[in-house]
Amino acid sequence: MNNNKVFFAATGLKLISILGLLMMPFEIGVFIEFLGLTPSQAGLVAALETSALALGVVLVSFRMVPLPMILTAAVGVVLVIGGNLVSALLTGQVELIIARCITGLGYGIANATASRLIATCFPVPESAAGKMYAVAYIVATAIYYFFPPIIADGGSYIFFCGLTALVLVICPVLVYLPRNTDQIATSAKTASTRALFFRPPVIGFFLIEILLMLGLGAIWAFAERFAVNIDLSAERIGLYFALSSGTQFLGACLAAYLGIRFGRTKPLTLSLIPWAIFSIVLATASSEWAFAVGILGYQFILAFYIPYMLGVGAAFDKGGNIAAAVIGVQIFSFGAGSYAGGLVADSYGIAAIGWLAIVCCGISILLFPKITRPLESVNLIS
């Protein structure tokens, strides 16, 4: 198996699968400004989309899609394309929810497939994932820079058609997805689904992850609203999101460089302190300078953090099933955070979302070490 080709295929598939997450702040804005939803309604639609994403991850992680890797990926991509095209034509909330759930299901199937590839085909998943996300964030830089002015002019139709076009541009690299999945299948047979997932450390890790990403996802979902709140123009918002993708590139590169030379517990816990600080700065920003610091710092830590989450999942299970679920839970919780953030914003004001993030980070710092310390020395062999 050519690992370079697998890497680029996994990267393309991962980029497709996280487009919804990358563009969530703008999607929330589209729902509010062009479709007339309230913050809590917009957050609910986004949360249901990522709930469907979680279902897609479950289908792959629990081996309920008995297809070769390349066909599983194709199913996910087709659902993403179809869901986004239908969304471009809708204005009613119920119909929109159905279309976004179809899209989310496709995102989840594609995401879990990419995560399993990284977890099973590379000896240090943290490093491979860091490189993968670094490449994805380079592409995201251009997306962030050009999309906001286009959305401002074209509304929801242009937004969803633009997402469809991006997926179609990325699709050719997927021809490098492996057709022979014997290695993954062999690993998957080593333990039953129940034995893999229903272990106390695994369950504990998922629960902490859900709490953490709920608070931080609320920040991300309303990041564009924080900018609008201080009257930044669409062009300036696009500029800062593009620049933040650059800091994501640096954060992912740092994760790729460090790997597990400092273990997994230190990166997972110590980086939550600056992440909480950047979150409150972003949520309470009253100036362009404060917004810039908040979004750039937030994105740097996010990109550094995710490879370590995937690495913990891979350390639990060499077959890649838990790694796929870890990333799926992360994205699902981010989406659920959009609903939580909407409720907080409606009740206490948009700045209060920052305090939600701080509480979730603080609890996670205390609990993560109990789960991750036994995994410090685990290194995978491809």
CSV table of C-alpha atoms in Angstrom, one decimal:
chain,number,residue,atom,x,y,z
A,1,MET,CA,0.0,0.0,0.0
A,2,ASN,CA,1.5,3.4,-1.1
A,3,ASN,CA,1.2,5.5,2.1
A,4,ASN,CA,1.8,8.8,0.2
A,5,LYS,CA,-1.2,8.1,-2.0
A,6,VAL,CA,-3.3,7.0,1.0
A,7,PHE,CA,-2.3,10.1,2.8
A,8,PHE,CA,-3.4,12.4,0.0
A,9,ALA,CA,-6.7,10.5,-0.4
A,10,ALA,CA,-7.4,10.6,3.3
A,11,THR,CA,-6.6,14.3,3.4
A,12,GLY,CA,-9.0,15.0,0.5
A,13,LEU,CA,-11.7,12.9,2.1
A,14,LYS,CA,-11.1,14.5,5.5
A,15,LEU,CA,-11.3,18.0,4.0
A,16,ILE,CA,-14.7,17.2,2.4
A,17,SER,CA,-15.9,15.8,5.7
A,18,ILE,CA,-15.0,18.8,7.7
A,19,LEU,CA,-16.4,21.5,5.3
A,20,GLY,CA,-19.5,21.7,7.3
A,21,LEU,CA,-17.6,22.3,10.5
A,22,LEU,CA,-15.2,24.7,8.9
A,23,MET,CA,-18.1,26.8,7.5
A,24,MET,CA,-20.4,26.4,10.5
A,25,PRO,CA,-20.0,30.1,11.6
A,26,PHE,CA,-21.0,31.2,8.1
A,27,GLU,CA,-23.8,28.7,7.9
A,28,ILE,CA,-25.2,30.0,11.2
A,29,GLY,CA,-25.0,33.5,9.8
A,30,VAL,CA,-26.8,32.4,6.6
A,31,PHE,CA,-29.6,30.8,8.6
A,32,ILE,CA,-30.0,34.0,10.7
A,33,GLU,CA,-29.6,36.7,8.0
A,34,PHE,CA,-31.0,35.1,4.9
A,35,LEU,CA,-33.5,32.5,6.2
A,36,GLY,CA,-34.8,34.5,9.1
A,37,LEU,CA,-34.0,32.0,11.9
A,38,THR,CA,-33.3,33.1,15.5
A,39,PRO,CA,-29.9,32.2,17.0
A,40,SER,CA,-31.4,29.2,18.9
A,41,GLN,CA,-33.3,28.0,15.8
A,42,ALA,CA,-30.1,28.3,13.7
A,43,GLY,CA,-28.1,26.5,16.4
A,44,LEU,CA,-30.8,23.7,16.4
A,45,VAL,CA,-30.5,23.1,12.7
A,46,ALA,CA,-26.7,23.0,13.0
A,47,ALA,CA,-26.9,20.6,15.9
A,48,LEU,CA,-29.2,18.3,14.1
A,49,GLU,CA,-26.8,18.3,11.1
A,50,THR,CA,-24.0,17.2,13.3
A,51,SER,CA,-26.2,14.6,15.0
A,52,ALA,CA,-26.7,13.1,11.6
A,53,LEU,CA,-22.9,13.3,11.2
A,54,ALA,CA,-22.6,11.3,14.4
A,55,LEU,CA,-24.9,8.7,13.0
A,56,GLY,CA,-22.7,8.4,9.9
A,57,VAL,CA,-19.6,7.9,12.1
A,58,VAL,CA,-21.4,5.2,14.1
A,59,LEU,CA,-22.3,3.4,10.9
A,60,VAL,CA,-18.6,3.2,9.9
A,61,SER,CA,-17.1,2.8,13.4
A,62,PHE,CA,-19.5,-0.1,14.3
A,63,ARG,CA,-18.9,-1.8,11.0
A,64,MET,CA,-22.4,-1.4,9.8
A,65,VAL,CA,-21.4,-0.4,6.2
A,66,PRO,CA,-20.1,-3.7,4.7
A,67,LEU,CA,-18.5,-2.0,1.7
A,68,PRO,CA,-14.8,-1.6,0.6
A,69,MET,CA,-13.2,1.6,1.8
A,70,ILE,CA,-13.5,3.4,-1.5
A,71,LEU,CA,-17.2,2.7,-1.9
A,72,THR,CA,-17.9,3.7,1.7
A,73,ALA,CA,-16.2,7.0,0.9
A,74,ALA,CA,-18.2,7.4,-2.3
A,75,VAL,CA,-21.5,7.0,-0.5
A,76,GLY,CA,-20.5,9.7,2.0
A,77,VAL,CA,-19.5,12.1,-0.8
A,78,VAL,CA,-22.6,11.6,-2.8
A,79,LEU,CA,-24.8,12.3,0.2
A,80,VAL,CA,-22.8,15.5,0.9
A,81,ILE,CA,-23.2,16.7,-2.7
A,82,GLY,CA,-26.9,15.9,-2.8
A,83,GLY,CA,-27.7,17.4,0.6
A,84,ASN,CA,-25.9,20.7,-0.2
A,85,LEU,CA,-27.6,21.0,-3.6
A,86,VAL,CA,-31.1,20.5,-2.1
A,87,SER,CA,-30.3,22.9,0.7
A,88,ALA,CA,-29.6,25.6,-1.8
A,89,LEU,CA,-33.2,25.5,-3.0
A,90,LEU,CA,-34.9,25.5,0.4
A,91,THR,CA,-36.2,28.2,2.8
A,92,GLY,CA,-38.5,26.3,5.2
A,93,GLN,CA,-37.0,25.2,8.5
A,94,VAL,CA,-38.4,21.6,8.4
A,95,GLU,CA,-37.2,20.9,4.9
A,96,LEU,CA,-33.9,22.5,5.6
A,97,ILE,CA,-33.4,20.3,8.6
A,98,ILE,CA,-34.0,17.2,6.5
A,99,ALA,CA,-31.5,18.4,3.8
A,100,ARG,CA,-28.9,19.3,6.4
A,101,CYS,CA,-29.3,15.9,8.1
A,102,ILE,CA,-28.7,14.1,4.8
A,103,THR,CA,-25.6,16.2,4.3
A,104,GLY,CA,-24.4,15.6,7.9
A,105,LEU,CA,-24.8,11.8,7.4
A,106,GLY,CA,-22.5,12.0,4.4
A,107,TYR,CA,-20.0,14.1,6.3
A,108,GLY,CA,-19.9,11.5,9.0
A,109,ILE,CA,-19.4,8.5,6.7
A,110,ALA,CA,-16.6,10.4,4.9
A,111,ASN,CA,-15.0,11.5,8.2
A,112,ALA,CA,-14.9,8.2,9.8
A,113,THR,CA,-13.5,6.6,6.7
A,114,ALA,CA,-10.6,9.1,6.6
A,115,SER,CA,-10.0,8.7,10.4
A,116,ARG,CA,-9.7,4.9,10.1
A,117,LEU,CA,-7.2,5.3,7.3
A,118,ILE,CA,-5.0,7.6,9.3
A,119,ALA,CA,-5.3,5.4,12.5
A,120,THR,CA,-4.5,2.1,10.7
A,121,CYS,CA,-2.0,3.0,8.0
A,122,PHE,CA,0.6,5.2,9.9
A,123,PRO,CA,2.8,4.3,12.9
A,124,VAL,CA,2.2,7.6,14.8
A,125,PRO,CA,-1.3,8.8,14.0
A,126,GLU,CA,-0.7,12.1,15.7
A,127,SER,CA,2.0,13.0,13.3
A,128,ALA,CA,0.1,11.8,10.2
A,129,ALA,CA,-3.1,13.6,11.4
A,130,GLY,CA,-1.1,16.8,12.0
A,131,LYS,CA,0.2,16.7,8.4
A,132,MET,CA,-3.2,15.9,7.1
A,133,TYR,CA,-4.9,18.8,8.9
A,134,ALA,CA,-2.1,21.2,7.9
A,135,VAL,CA,-2.8,20.5,4.2
A,136,ALA,CA,-6.5,20.9,4.8
A,137,TYR,CA,-6.0,24.2,6.5
A,138,ILE,CA,-4.0,25.6,3.6
A,139,VAL,CA,-7.1,25.0,1.4
A,140,ALA,CA,-9.3,26.5,4.1
A,141,THR,CA,-7.3,29.7,4.0
A,142,ALA,CA,-8.5,30.4,0.5
A,143,ILE,CA,-12.1,29.3,1.3
A,144,TYR,CA,-12.3,31.7,4.3
A,145,TYR,CA,-10.9,34.6,2.3
A,146,PHE,CA,-13.2,34.4,-0.7
A,147,PHE,CA,-16.4,33.0,0.8
A,148,PRO,CA,-17.8,35.8,3.1
A,149,PRO,CA,-18.1,38.5,0.4
A,150,ILE,CA,-19.7,35.9,-2.0
A,151,ILE,CA,-22.2,34.9,0.7
A,152,ALA,CA,-23.0,38.5,1.5
A,153,ASP,CA,-24.0,39.0,-2.2
A,154,GLY,CA,-25.6,35.7,-3.0
A,155,GLY,CA,-27.1,34.5,0.2
A,156,SER,CA,-28.0,30.8,1.0
A,157,TYR,CA,-28.1,29.7,-2.6
A,158,ILE,CA,-24.5,30.7,-3.3
A,159,PHE,CA,-23.4,29.4,0.0
A,160,PHE,CA,-24.6,25.8,-0.5
A,161,CYS,CA,-23.8,25.7,-4.2
A,162,GLY,CA,-20.3,26.9,-3.3
A,163,LEU,CA,-19.9,24.0,-0.9
A,164,THR,CA,-21.0,21.6,-3.6
A,165,ALA,CA,-18.4,23.0,-6.0
A,166,LEU,CA,-15.6,22.7,-3.5
A,167,VAL,CA,-16.5,19.0,-3.0
A,168,LEU,CA,-16.4,18.4,-6.7
A,169,VAL,CA,-13.0,20.0,-7.0
A,170,ILE,CA,-11.6,17.8,-4.3
A,171,CYS,CA,-13.1,14.5,-5.5
A,172,PRO,CA,-10.4,13.5,-8.1
A,173,VAL,CA,-7.9,12.8,-5.3
A,174,LEU,CA,-10.2,10.1,-3.9
A,175,VAL,CA,-9.1,7.7,-6.7
A,176,TYR,CA,-6.1,6.9,-4.5
A,177,LEU,CA,-8.2,5.5,-1.7
A,178,PRO,CA,-7.2,1.9,-1.1
A,179,ARG,CA,-9.3,-0.8,-2.6
A,180,ASN,CA,-7.7,-3.6,-0.6
A,181,THR,CA,-8.7,-3.2,3.1
A,182,ASP,CA,-7.4,-6.6,4.3
A,183,GLN,CA,-5.2,-4.9,6.9
A,184,ILE,CA,-8.0,-2.9,8.4
A,185,ALA,CA,-10.4,-5.9,8.3
A,186,THR,CA,-7.9,-8.1,10.1
A,187,SER,CA,-7.4,-5.5,12.8
A,188,ALA,CA,-11.2,-5.1,13.2
A,189,LYS,CA,-11.7,-8.8,13.8
A,190,THR,CA,-9.4,-8.8,16.9
A,191,ALA,CA,-12.2,-7.6,19.2
A,192,SER,CA,-15.9,-7.3,19.2
A,193,THR,CA,-17.6,-4.0,19.0
A,194,ARG,CA,-18.8,-4.3,22.6
A,195,ALA,CA,-15.3,-5.1,23.8
A,196,LEU,CA,-13.8,-2.2,22.0
A,197,PHE,CA,-16.3,0.6,22.9
A,198,PHE,CA,-17.8,-0.4,26.3
A,199,ARG,CA,-14.6,-0.2,28.3
A,200,PRO,CA,-14.7,2.3,31.2
A,201,PRO,CA,-11.6,4.3,29.9
A,202,VAL,CA,-13.1,4.6,26.5
A,203,ILE,CA,-16.5,5.6,27.8
A,204,GLY,CA,-14.9,8.1,30.1
A,205,PHE,CA,-12.9,9.6,27.4
A,206,PHE,CA,-15.9,10.1,25.2
A,207,LEU,CA,-17.9,11.8,28.0
A,208,ILE,CA,-15.1,14.3,28.7
A,209,GLU,CA,-14.7,14.9,25.0
A,210,ILE,CA,-18.4,15.7,24.6
A,211,LEU,CA,-18.3,18.2,27.5
A,212,LEU,CA,-15.2,19.9,26.3
A,213,MET,CA,-16.2,20.2,22.6
A,214,LEU,CA,-19.7,21.3,23.6
A,215,GLY,CA,-18.3,24.5,25.2
A,216,LEU,CA,-15.6,25.1,22.5
A,217,GLY,CA,-18.1,24.3,19.7
A,218,ALA,CA,-20.4,27.0,21.0
A,219,ILE,CA,-17.5,29.5,20.6
A,220,TRP,CA,-16.8,28.3,17.0
A,221,ALA,CA,-20.4,28.3,15.9
A,222,PHE,CA,-20.9,31.9,16.8
A,223,ALA,CA,-17.4,33.2,15.8
A,224,GLU,CA,-18.8,35.0,12.8
A,225,ARG,CA,-21.5,36.6,15.0
A,226,PHE,CA,-18.8,37.9,17.4
A,227,ALA,CA,-17.3,39.7,14.4
A,228,VAL,CA,-20.7,41.1,13.3
A,229,ASN,CA,-21.3,42.2,16.9
A,230,ILE,CA,-18.4,44.7,16.6
A,231,ASP,CA,-19.5,45.8,13.1
A,232,LEU,CA,-16.7,44.2,11.1
A,233,SER,CA,-17.3,44.1,7.3
A,234,ALA,CA,-17.7,40.8,5.4
A,235,GLU,CA,-14.3,41.5,3.8
A,236,ARG,CA,-12.5,41.9,7.2
A,237,ILE,CA,-14.3,38.9,8.6
A,238,GLY,CA,-13.1,36.8,5.6
A,239,LEU,CA,-9.6,38.2,6.1
A,240,TYR,CA,-9.3,37.1,9.8
A,241,PHE,CA,-10.8,33.7,9.1
A,242,ALA,CA,-8.3,33.2,6.4
A,243,LEU,CA,-5.4,34.3,8.6
A,244,SER,CA,-6.8,32.0,11.4
A,245,SER,CA,-6.5,29.1,8.9
A,246,GLY,CA,-2.9,30.0,8.7
A,247,THR,CA,-2.4,29.7,12.4
A,248,GLN,CA,-4.3,26.4,12.1
A,249,PHE,CA,-1.6,25.3,9.7
A,250,LEU,CA,1.1,26.1,12.2
A,251,GLY,CA,-0.8,24.3,15.0
A,252,ALA,CA,-1.2,21.2,12.9
A,253,CYS,CA,2.5,21.3,11.9
A,254,LEU,CA,3.5,21.6,15.6
A,255,ALA,CA,1.4,18.5,16.4
A,256,ALA,CA,3.0,16.7,13.5
A,257,TYR,CA,6.5,17.6,14.7
A,258,LEU,CA,6.0,16.8,18.4
A,259,GLY,CA,4.1,13.6,17.8
A,260,ILE,CA,4.1,11.7,21.2
A,261,ARG,CA,7.6,12.8,22.3
A,262,PHE,CA,6.0,14.6,25.3
A,263,GLY,CA,3.3,11.9,25.6
A,264,ARG,CA,-0.4,12.5,25.2
A,265,THR,CA,-1.5,13.8,28.6
A,266,LYS,CA,0.5,17.1,28.5
A,267,PRO,CA,-0.6,18.2,25.1
A,268,LEU,CA,-4.3,17.3,25.8
A,269,THR,CA,-4.4,19.2,29.2
A,270,LEU,CA,-1.9,22.1,29.1
A,271,SER,CA,-3.1,23.4,25.8
A,272,LEU,CA,-6.6,23.8,27.2
A,273,ILE,CA,-5.5,26.7,29.4
A,274,PRO,CA,-4.7,29.1,26.4
A,275,TRP,CA,-7.7,27.7,24.5
A,276,ALA,CA,-10.0,28.8,27.3
A,277,ILE,CA,-8.3,32.3,27.4
A,278,PHE,CA,-8.6,32.8,23.6
A,279,SER,CA,-12.3,31.7,23.8
A,280,ILE,CA,-13.2,34.3,26.3
A,281,VAL,CA,-11.2,37.0,24.4
A,282,LEU,CA,-13.1,36.1,21.3
A,283,ALA,CA,-16.6,36.0,22.9
A,284,THR,CA,-16.2,39.3,24.7
A,285,ALA,CA,-14.3,41.1,21.9
A,286,SER,CA,-15.1,44.8,21.7
A,287,SER,CA,-12.5,45.7,19.1
A,288,GLU,CA,-11.1,44.4,15.9
A,289,TRP,CA,-7.8,43.8,17.6
A,290,ALA,CA,-9.4,41.6,20.3
A,291,PHE,CA,-11.4,39.6,17.7
A,292,ALA,CA,-8.2,39.0,15.7
A,293,VAL,CA,-6.2,37.8,18.8
A,294,GLY,CA,-9.1,35.5,19.8
A,295,ILE,CA,-9.8,33.9,16.5
A,296,LEU,CA,-6.1,33.4,15.6
A,297,GLY,CA,-5.3,31.9,18.9
A,298,TYR,CA,-8.4,29.7,19.1
A,299,GLN,CA,-7.7,28.2,15.7
A,300,PHE,CA,-4.1,27.5,16.5
A,301,ILE,CA,-4.9,25.5,19.6
A,302,LEU,CA,-7.8,23.7,17.8
A,303,ALA,CA,-5.5,22.5,15.0
A,304,PHE,CA,-2.9,21.4,17.5
A,305,TYR,CA,-5.4,19.5,19.6
A,306,ILE,CA,-7.4,17.4,17.2
A,307,PRO,CA,-4.5,15.1,16.1
A,308,TYR,CA,-3.9,14.2,19.8
A,309,MET,CA,-7.6,13.3,20.1
A,310,LEU,CA,-7.3,11.0,17.1
A,311,GLY,CA,-4.1,9.6,18.5
A,312,VAL,CA,-5.8,8.6,21.8
A,313,GLY,CA,-8.5,6.8,19.9
A,314,ALA,CA,-5.9,5.0,17.8
A,315,ALA,CA,-4.0,4.0,21.0
A,316,PHE,CA,-7.3,2.4,22.3
A,317,ASP,CA,-7.8,0.4,19.2
A,318,LYS,CA,-5.4,-0.4,16.3
A,319,GLY,CA,-8.2,-1.2,14.0
A,320,GLY,CA,-9.1,2.5,13.8
A,321,ASN,CA,-12.7,2.1,14.9
A,322,ILE,CA,-12.4,4.2,18.1
A,323,ALA,CA,-10.2,6.8,16.3
A,324,ALA,CA,-13.0,7.3,13.8
A,325,ALA,CA,-15.5,7.6,16.6
A,326,VAL,CA,-13.4,10.1,18.6
A,327,ILE,CA,-13.3,12.5,15.6
A,328,GLY,CA,-17.0,11.9,15.0
A,329,VAL,CA,-17.8,12.7,18.6
A,330,GLN,CA,-15.7,15.8,18.4
A,331,ILE,CA,-17.5,17.1,15.4
A,332,PHE,CA,-20.9,16.1,16.8
A,333,SER,CA,-20.2,17.9,20.1
A,334,PHE,CA,-19.1,21.0,18.2
A,335,GLY,CA,-22.4,21.0,16.4
A,336,ALA,CA,-24.3,20.4,19.7
A,337,GLY,CA,-22.3,23.4,21.0
A,338,SER,CA,-24.0,25.5,18.3
A,339,TYR,CA,-27.4,24.8,20.0
A,340,ALA,CA,-26.0,25.3,23.5
A,341,GLY,CA,-24.4,28.6,22.3
A,342,GLY,CA,-27.7,29.7,20.8
A,343,LEU,CA,-29.6,29.1,24.1
A,344,VAL,CA,-26.9,30.9,26.1
A,345,ALA,CA,-26.9,33.8,23.6
A,346,ASP,CA,-30.7,34.1,23.7
A,347,SER,CA,-30.8,34.0,27.5
A,348,TYR,CA,-27.7,35.9,28.7
A,349,GLY,CA,-26.2,37.6,25.6
A,350,ILE,CA,-23.6,36.4,23.1
A,351,ALA,CA,-20.6,37.2,25.4
A,352,ALA,CA,-21.7,34.6,27.9
A,353,ILE,CA,-20.7,31.8,25.5
A,354,GLY,CA,-17.1,32.5,26.5
A,355,TRP,CA,-17.8,31.5,30.1
A,356,LEU,CA,-19.4,28.2,29.0
A,357,ALA,CA,-16.2,27.4,27.2
A,358,ILE,CA,-14.1,28.2,30.3
A,359,VAL,CA,-16.1,25.9,32.5
A,360,CYS,CA,-15.9,23.0,30.1
A,361,CYS,CA,-12.1,23.5,29.7
A,362,GLY,CA,-11.6,23.6,33.4
A,363,ILE,CA,-13.5,20.4,34.1
A,364,SER,CA,-11.7,18.6,31.2
A,365,ILE,CA,-8.2,19.6,32.5
A,366,LEU,CA,-9.0,17.8,35.8
A,367,LEU,CA,-10.4,14.6,34.3
A,368,PHE,CA,-8.4,13.9,31.1
A,369,PRO,CA,-5.2,12.7,32.9
A,370,LYS,CA,-7.1,9.9,34.6
A,371,ILE,CA,-7.8,8.4,31.1
A,372,THR,CA,-4.8,9.3,29.1
A,373,ARG,CA,-1.8,8.5,31.4
A,374,PRO,CA,-2.0,4.7,30.8
A,375,LEU,CA,-1.7,5.4,27.1
A,376,GLU,CA,1.5,7.5,27.2
A,377,SER,CA,3.8,4.7,25.9
A,378,VAL,CA,1.4,3.2,23.3
A,379,ASN,CA,2.8,3.5,19.8
A,380,LEU,CA,1.2,1.9,16.8
A,381,ILE,CA,2.9,-0.2,14.1
A,382,SER,CA,1.5,0.0,10.6
